[in-house]
mmCIF file with all atom_site columns, C-alpha atoms in Angstrom:
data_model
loop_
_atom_site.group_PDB
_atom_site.id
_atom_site.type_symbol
_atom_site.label_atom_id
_atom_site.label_alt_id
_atom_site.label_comp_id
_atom_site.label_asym_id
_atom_site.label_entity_id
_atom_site.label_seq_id
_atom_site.pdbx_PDB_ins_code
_atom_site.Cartn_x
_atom_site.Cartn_y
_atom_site.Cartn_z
_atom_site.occupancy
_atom_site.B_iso_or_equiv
_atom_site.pdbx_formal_charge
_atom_site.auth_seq_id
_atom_site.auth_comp_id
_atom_site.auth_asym_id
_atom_site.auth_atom_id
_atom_site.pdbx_PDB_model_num
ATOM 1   C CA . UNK A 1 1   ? 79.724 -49.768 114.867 1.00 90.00 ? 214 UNK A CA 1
ATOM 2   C CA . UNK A 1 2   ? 79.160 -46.105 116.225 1.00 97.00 ? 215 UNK A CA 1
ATOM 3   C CA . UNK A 1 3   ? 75.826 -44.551 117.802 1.00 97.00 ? 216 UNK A CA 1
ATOM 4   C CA . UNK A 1 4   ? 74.512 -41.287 116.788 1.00 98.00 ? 217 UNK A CA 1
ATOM 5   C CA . UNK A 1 5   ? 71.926 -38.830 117.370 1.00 98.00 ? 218 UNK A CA 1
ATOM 6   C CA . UNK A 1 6   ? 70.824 -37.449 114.055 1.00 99.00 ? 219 UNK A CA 1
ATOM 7   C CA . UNK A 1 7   ? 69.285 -33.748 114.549 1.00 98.00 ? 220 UNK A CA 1
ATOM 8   C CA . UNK A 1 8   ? 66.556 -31.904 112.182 1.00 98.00 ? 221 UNK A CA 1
ATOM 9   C CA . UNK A 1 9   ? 67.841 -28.439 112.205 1.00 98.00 ? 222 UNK A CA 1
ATOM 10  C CA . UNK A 1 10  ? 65.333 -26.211 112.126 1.00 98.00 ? 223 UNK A CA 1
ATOM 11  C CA . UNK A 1 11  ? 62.522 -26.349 115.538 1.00 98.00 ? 224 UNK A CA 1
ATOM 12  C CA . UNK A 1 12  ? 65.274 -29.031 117.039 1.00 98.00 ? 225 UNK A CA 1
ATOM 13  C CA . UNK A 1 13  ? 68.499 -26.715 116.591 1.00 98.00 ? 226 UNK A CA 1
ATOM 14  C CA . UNK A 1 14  ? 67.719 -23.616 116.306 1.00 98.00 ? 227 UNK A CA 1
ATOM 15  C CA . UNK A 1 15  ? 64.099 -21.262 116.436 1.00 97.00 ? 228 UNK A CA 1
ATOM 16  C CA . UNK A 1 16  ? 62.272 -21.634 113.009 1.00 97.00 ? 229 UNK A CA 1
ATOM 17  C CA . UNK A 1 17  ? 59.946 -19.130 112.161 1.00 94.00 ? 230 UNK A CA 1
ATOM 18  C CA . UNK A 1 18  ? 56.423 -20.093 112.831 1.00 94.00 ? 231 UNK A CA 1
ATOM 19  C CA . UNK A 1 19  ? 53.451 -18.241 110.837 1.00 94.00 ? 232 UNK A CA 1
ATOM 20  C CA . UNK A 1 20  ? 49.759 -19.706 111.139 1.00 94.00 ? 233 UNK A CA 1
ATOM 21  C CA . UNK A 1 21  ? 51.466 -22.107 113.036 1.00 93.00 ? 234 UNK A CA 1
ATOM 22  C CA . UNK A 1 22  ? 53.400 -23.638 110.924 1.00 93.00 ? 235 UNK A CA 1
ATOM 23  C CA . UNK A 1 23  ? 57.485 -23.997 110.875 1.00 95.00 ? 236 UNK A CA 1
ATOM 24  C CA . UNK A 1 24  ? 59.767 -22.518 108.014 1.00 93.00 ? 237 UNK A CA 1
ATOM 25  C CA . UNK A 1 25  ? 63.507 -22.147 108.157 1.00 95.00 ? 238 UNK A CA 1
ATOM 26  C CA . UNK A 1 26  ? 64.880 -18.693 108.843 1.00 96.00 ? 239 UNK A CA 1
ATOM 27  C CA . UNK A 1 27  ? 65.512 -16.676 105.839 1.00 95.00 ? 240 UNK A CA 1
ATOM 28  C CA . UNK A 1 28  ? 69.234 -14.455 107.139 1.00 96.00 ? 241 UNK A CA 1
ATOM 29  C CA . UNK A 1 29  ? 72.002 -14.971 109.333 1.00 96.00 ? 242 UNK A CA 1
ATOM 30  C CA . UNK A 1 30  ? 70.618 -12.414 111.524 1.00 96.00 ? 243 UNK A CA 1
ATOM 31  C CA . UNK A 1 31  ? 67.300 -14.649 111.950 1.00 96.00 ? 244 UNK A CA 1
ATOM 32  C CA . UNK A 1 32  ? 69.498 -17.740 112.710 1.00 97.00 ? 245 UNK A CA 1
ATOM 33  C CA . UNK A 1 33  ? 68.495 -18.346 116.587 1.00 98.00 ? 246 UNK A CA 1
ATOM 34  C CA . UNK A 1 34  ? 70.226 -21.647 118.702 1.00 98.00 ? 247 UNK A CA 1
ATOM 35  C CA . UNK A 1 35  ? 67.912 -22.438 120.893 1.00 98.00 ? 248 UNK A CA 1
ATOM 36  C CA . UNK A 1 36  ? 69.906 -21.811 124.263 1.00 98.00 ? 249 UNK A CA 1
ATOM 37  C CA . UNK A 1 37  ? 70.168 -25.931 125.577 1.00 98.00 ? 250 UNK A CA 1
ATOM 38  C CA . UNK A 1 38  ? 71.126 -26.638 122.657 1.00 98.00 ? 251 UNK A CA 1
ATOM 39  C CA . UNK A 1 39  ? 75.306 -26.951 123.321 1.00 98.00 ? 252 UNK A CA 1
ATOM 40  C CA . UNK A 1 40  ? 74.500 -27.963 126.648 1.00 98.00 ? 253 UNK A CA 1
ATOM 41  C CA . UNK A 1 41  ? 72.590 -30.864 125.133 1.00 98.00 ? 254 UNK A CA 1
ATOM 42  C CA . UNK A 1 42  ? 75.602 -31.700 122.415 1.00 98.00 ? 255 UNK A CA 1
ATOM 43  C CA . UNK A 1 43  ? 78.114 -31.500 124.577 1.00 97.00 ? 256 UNK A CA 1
ATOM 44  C CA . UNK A 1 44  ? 76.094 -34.142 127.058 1.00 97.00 ? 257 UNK A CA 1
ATOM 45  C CA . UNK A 1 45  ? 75.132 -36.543 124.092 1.00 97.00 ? 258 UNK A CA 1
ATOM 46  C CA . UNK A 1 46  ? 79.041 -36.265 122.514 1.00 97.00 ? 259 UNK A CA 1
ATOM 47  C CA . UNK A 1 47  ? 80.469 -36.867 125.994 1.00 95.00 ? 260 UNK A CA 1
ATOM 48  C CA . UNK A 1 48  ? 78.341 -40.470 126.112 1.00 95.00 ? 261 UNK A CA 1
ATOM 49  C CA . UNK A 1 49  ? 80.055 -41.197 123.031 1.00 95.00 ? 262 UNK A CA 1
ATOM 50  C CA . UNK A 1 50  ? 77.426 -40.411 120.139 1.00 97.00 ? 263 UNK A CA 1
ATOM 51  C CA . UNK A 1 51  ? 78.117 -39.148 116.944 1.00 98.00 ? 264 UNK A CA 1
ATOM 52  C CA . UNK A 1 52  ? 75.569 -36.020 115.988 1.00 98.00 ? 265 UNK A CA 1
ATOM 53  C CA . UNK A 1 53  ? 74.506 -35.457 112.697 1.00 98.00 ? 266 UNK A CA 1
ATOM 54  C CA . UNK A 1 54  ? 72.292 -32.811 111.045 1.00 98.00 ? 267 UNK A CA 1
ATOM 55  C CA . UNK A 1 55  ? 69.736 -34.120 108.648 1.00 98.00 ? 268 UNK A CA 1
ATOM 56  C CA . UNK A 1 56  ? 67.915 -30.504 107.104 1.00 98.00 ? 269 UNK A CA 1
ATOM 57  C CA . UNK A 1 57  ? 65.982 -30.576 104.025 1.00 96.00 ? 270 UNK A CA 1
ATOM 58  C CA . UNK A 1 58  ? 66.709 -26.882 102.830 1.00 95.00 ? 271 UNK A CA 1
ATOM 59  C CA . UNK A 1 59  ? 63.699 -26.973 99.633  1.00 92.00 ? 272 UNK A CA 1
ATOM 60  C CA . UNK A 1 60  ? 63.657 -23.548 99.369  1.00 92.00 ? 273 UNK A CA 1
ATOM 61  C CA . UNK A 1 61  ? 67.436 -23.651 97.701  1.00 93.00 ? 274 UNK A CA 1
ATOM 62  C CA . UNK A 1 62  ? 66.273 -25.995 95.400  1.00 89.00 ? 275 UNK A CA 1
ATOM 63  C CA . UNK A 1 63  ? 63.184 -23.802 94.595  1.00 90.00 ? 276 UNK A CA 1
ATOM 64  C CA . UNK A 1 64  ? 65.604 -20.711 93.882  1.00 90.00 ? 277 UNK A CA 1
ATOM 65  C CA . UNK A 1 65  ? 64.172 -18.775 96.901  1.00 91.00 ? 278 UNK A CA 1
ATOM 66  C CA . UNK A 1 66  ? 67.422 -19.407 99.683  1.00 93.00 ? 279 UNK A CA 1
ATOM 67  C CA . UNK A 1 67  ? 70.816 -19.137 98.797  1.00 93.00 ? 280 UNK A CA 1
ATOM 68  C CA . UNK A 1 68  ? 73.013 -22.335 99.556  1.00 94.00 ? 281 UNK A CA 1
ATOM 69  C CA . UNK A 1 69  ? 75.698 -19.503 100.606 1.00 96.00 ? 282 UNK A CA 1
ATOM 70  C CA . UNK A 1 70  ? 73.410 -18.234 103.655 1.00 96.00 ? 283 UNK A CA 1
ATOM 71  C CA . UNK A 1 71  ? 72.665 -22.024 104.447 1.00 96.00 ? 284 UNK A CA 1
ATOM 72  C CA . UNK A 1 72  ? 76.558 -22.634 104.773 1.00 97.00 ? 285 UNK A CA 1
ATOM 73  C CA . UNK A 1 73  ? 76.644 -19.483 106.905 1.00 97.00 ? 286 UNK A CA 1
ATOM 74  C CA . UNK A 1 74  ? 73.982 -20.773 109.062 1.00 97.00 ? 287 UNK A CA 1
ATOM 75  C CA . UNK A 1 75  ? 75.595 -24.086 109.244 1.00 98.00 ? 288 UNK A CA 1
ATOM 76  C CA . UNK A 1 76  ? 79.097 -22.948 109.595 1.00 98.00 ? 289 UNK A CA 1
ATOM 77  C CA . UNK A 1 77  ? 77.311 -20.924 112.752 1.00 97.00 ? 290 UNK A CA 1
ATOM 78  C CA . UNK A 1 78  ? 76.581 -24.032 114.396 1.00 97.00 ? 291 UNK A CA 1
ATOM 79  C CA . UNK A 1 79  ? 79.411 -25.770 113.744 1.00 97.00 ? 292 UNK A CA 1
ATOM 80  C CA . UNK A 1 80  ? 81.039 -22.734 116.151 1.00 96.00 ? 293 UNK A CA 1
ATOM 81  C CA . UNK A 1 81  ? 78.275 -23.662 118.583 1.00 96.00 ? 294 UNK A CA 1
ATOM 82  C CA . UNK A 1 82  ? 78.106 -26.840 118.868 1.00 96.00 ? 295 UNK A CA 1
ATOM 83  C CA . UNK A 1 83  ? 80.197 -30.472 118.234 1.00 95.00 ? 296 UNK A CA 1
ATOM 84  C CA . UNK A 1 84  ? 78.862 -31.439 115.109 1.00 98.00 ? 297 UNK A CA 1
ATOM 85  C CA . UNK A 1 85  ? 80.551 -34.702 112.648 1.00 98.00 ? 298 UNK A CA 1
ATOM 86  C CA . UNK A 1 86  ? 78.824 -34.135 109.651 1.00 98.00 ? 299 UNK A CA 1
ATOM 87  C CA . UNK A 1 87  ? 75.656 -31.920 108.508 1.00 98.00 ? 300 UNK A CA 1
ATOM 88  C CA . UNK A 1 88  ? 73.885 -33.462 105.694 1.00 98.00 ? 301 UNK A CA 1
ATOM 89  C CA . UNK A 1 89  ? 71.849 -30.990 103.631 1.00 96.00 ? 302 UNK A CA 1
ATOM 90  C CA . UNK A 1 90  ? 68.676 -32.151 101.048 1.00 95.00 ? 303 UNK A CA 1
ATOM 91  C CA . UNK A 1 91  ? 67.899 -29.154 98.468  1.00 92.00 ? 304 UNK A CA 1
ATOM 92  C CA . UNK A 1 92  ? 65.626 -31.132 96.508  1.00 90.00 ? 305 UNK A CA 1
ATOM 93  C CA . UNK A 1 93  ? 62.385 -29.233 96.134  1.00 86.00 ? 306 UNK A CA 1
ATOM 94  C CA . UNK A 1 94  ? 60.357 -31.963 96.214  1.00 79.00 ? 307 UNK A CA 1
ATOM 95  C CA . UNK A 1 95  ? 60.089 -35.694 95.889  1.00 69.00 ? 308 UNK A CA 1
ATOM 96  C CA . UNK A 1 96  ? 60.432 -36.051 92.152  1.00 71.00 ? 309 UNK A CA 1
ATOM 97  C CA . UNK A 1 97  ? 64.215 -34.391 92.110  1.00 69.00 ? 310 UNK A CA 1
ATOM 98  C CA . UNK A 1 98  ? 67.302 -36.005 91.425  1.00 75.00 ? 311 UNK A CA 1
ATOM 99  C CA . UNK A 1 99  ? 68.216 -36.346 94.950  1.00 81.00 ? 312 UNK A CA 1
ATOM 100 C CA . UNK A 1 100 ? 64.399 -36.732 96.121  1.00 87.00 ? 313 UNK A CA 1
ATOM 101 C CA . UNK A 1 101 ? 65.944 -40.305 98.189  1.00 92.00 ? 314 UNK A CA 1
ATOM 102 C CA . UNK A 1 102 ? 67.850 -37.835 100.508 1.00 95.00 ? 315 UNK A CA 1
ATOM 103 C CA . UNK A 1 103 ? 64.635 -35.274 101.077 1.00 95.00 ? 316 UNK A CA 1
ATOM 104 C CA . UNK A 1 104 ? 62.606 -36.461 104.529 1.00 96.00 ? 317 UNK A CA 1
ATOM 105 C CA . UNK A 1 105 ? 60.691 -38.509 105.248 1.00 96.00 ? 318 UNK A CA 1
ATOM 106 C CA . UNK A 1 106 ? 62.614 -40.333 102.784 1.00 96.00 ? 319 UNK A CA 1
ATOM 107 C CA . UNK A 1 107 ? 65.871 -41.885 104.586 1.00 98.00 ? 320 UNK A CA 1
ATOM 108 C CA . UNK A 1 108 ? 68.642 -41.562 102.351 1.00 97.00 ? 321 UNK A CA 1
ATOM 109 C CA . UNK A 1 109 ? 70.149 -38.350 104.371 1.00 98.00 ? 322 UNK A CA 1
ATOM 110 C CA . UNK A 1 110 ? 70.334 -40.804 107.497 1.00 98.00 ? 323 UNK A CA 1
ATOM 111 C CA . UNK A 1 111 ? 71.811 -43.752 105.641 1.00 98.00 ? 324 UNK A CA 1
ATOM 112 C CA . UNK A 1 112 ? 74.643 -42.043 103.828 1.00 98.00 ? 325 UNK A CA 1
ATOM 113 C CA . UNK A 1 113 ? 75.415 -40.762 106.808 1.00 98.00 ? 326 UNK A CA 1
ATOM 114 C CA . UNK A 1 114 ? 75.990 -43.915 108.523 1.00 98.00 ? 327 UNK A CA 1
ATOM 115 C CA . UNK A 1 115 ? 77.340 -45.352 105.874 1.00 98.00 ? 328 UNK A CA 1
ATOM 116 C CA . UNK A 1 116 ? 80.160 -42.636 105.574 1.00 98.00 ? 329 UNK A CA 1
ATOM 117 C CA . UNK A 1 117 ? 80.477 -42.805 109.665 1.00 98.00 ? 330 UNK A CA 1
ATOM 118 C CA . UNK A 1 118 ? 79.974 -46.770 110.185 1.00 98.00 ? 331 UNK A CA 1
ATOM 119 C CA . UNK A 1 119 ? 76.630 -46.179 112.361 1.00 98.00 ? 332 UNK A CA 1
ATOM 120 C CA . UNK A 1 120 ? 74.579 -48.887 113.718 1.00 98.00 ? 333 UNK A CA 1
ATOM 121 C CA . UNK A 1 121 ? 71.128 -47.558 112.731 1.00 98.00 ? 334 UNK A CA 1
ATOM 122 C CA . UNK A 1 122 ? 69.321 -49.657 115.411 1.00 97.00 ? 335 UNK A CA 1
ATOM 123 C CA . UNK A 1 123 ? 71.438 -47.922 118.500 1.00 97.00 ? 336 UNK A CA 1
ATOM 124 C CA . UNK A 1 124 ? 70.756 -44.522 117.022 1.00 98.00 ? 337 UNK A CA 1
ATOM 125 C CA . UNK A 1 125 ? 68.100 -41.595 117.266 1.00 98.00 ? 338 UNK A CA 1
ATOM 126 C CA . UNK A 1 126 ? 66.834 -39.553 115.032 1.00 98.00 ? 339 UNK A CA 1
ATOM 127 C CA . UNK A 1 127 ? 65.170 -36.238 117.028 1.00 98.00 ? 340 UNK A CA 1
ATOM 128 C CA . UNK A 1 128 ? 62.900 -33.932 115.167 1.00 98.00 ? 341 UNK A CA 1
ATOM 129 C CA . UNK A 1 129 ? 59.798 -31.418 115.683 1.00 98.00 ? 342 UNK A CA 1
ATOM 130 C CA . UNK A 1 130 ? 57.705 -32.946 112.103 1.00 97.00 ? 343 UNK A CA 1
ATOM 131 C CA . UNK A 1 131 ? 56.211 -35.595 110.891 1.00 98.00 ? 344 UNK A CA 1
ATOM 132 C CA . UNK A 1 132 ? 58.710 -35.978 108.330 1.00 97.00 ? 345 UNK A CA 1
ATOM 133 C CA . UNK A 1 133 ? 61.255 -36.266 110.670 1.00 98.00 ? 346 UNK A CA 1
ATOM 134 C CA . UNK A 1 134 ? 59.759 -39.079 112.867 1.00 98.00 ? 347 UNK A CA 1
ATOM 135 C CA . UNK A 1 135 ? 58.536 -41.118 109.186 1.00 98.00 ? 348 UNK A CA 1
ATOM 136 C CA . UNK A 1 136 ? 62.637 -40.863 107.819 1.00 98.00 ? 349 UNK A CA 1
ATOM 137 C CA . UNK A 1 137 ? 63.580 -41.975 111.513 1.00 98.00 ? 350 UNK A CA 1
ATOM 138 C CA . UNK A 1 138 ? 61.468 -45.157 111.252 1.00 98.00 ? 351 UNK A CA 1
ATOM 139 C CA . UNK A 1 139 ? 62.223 -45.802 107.633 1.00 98.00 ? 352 UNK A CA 1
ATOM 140 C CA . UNK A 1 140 ? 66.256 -45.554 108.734 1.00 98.00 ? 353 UNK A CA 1
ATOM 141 C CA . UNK A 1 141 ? 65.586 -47.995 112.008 1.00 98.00 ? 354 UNK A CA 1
ATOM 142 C CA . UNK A 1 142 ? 66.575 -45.218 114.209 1.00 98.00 ? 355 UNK A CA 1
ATOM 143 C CA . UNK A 1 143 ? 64.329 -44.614 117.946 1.00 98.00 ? 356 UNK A CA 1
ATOM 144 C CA . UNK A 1 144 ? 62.211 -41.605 117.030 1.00 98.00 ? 357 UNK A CA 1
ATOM 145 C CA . UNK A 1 145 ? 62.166 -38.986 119.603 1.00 98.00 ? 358 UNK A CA 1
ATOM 146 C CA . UNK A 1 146 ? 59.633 -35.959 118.731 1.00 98.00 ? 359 UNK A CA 1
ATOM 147 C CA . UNK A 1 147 ? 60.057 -32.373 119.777 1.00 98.00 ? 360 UNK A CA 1
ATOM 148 C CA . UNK A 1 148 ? 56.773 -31.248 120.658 1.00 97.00 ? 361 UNK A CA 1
ATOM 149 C CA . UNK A 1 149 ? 56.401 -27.547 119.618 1.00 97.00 ? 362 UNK A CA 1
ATOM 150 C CA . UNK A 1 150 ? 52.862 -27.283 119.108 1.00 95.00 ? 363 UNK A CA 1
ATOM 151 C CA . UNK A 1 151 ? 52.587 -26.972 115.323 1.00 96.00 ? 364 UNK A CA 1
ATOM 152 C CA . UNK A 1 152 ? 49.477 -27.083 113.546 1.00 95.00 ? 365 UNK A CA 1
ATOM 153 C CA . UNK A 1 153 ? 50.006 -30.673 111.301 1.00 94.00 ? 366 UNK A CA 1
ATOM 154 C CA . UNK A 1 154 ? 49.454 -33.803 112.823 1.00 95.00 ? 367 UNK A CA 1
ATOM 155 C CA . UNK A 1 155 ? 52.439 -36.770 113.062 1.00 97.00 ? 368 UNK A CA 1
ATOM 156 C CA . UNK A 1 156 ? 51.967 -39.690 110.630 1.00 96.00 ? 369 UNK A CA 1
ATOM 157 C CA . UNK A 1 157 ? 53.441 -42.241 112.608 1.00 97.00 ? 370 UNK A CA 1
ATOM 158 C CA . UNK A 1 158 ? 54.090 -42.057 116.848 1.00 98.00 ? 371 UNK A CA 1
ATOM 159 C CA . UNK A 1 159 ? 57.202 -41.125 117.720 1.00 98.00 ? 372 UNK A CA 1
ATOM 160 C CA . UNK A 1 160 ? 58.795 -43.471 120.363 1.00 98.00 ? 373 UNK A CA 1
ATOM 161 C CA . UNK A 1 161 ? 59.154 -40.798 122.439 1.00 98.00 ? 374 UNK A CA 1
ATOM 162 C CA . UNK A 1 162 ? 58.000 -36.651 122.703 1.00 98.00 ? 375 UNK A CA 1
ATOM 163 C CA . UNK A 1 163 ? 59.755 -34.053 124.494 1.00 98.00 ? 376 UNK A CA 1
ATOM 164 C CA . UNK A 1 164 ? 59.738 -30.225 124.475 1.00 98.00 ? 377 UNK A CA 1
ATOM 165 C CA . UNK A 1 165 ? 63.171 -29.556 123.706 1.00 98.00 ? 378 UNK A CA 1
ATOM 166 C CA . UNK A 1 166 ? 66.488 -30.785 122.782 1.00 98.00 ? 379 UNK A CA 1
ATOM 167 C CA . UNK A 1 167 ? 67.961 -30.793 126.433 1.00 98.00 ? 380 UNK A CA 1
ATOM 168 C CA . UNK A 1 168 ? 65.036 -33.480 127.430 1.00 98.00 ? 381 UNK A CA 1
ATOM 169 C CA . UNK A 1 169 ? 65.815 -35.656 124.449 1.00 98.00 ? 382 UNK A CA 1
ATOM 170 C CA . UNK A 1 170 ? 69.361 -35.486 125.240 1.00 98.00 ? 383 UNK A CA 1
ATOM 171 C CA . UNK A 1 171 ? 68.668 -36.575 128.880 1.00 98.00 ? 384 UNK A CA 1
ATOM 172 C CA . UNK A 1 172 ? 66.432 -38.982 128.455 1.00 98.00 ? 385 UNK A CA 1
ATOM 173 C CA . UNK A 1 173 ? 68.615 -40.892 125.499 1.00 98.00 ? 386 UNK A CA 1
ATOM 174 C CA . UNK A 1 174 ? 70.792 -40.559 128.557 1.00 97.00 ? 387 UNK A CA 1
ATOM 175 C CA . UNK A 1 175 ? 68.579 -42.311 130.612 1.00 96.00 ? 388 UNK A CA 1
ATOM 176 C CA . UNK A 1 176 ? 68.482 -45.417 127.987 1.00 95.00 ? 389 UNK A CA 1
ATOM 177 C CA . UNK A 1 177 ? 71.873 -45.622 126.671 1.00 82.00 ? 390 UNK A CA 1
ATOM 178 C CA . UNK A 1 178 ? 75.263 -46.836 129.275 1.00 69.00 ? 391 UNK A CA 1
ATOM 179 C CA . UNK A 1 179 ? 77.652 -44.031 128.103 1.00 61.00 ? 392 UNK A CA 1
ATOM 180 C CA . UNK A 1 180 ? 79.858 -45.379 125.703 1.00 60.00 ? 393 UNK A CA 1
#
């Protein structure tokens, strides 16, 4: 069985757009930002043998008000950037929806993904800057780590571990992990 780092996307990959404090997903191409450590943290985390994986709820395609073609864009953009195996996308709106067992904090994006990539949930990480994202690491049996970016809602559960960027997670899953 394989380890992997599963990623949120937005406030983890690349710069959301904060307003009253609180994170939303950029709306263009053009407001698509990778943070800079971001490849620099891939490229560590791939080299010590770890699968990554994206794990984005995108709601706003389900609500009608983002295009699934800009998301692809955006995702296709990091793809260039960065060493990516698989991105796995939630659209659902919200948690009554068809596919409402993929949306976070719900773990079904996590577990298909292992599933399809024969992960061993239980050496893996999930990294993200919400609550949602620490709750679907803990429901998938991954270590949690939390980007702390200062938003204004408060975590459900504690993260294993907080960090202020993607560079320090990747280092310090370095620091607990022999390299594959």
């Amino acid at each position: 069985m394989k380890r992997a780092v599963f990623l949120d996307r937005d406030g983890v990959l690349n710069q959301p757009v904060v307003r009253s404090g609180k994170p939303y997903p950029p709306e263009t191409l053009a407001e698509f930002k990778i943070y800079p450590e971001v490849p620099e943290a891939c490229t560590l985390l791939r080299d010590a043998g770890f699968l990554l994986v994206v794990v984005t709820n995108q709601p706003d395609v389900g609500r009608g008000t983002q295009s699934i073609q800009v998301v692809e864009a955006m995702h296709a953009k990091l793809q260039q950037s960065i060493p990516l195996d698989r991105i796995e996308v939630c659209a659902a709106a919200n948690g009554t929806a068809p596919e409402a067992r993929r949306r976070k904090p719900a773990p079904g994006m996590v577990l298909d993904a292992a599933t399809a990539l024969e992960v061993d949930l239980a050496r893996s990480y999930l990294v993200g800057d919400r609550w949602r994202d620490i709750d679907c690491g803990y429901a998938a049996g991954c270590t949690t780590i939390f980007i702390d970016r200062n938003y204004v809602e408060k975590l459900h559960l504690p993260p294993h571990h907080r960090v202020a960027n993607l560079l320090e997670a990747a280092k310090l899953i370095l620091s607990l992990e022999p390299p594959a």
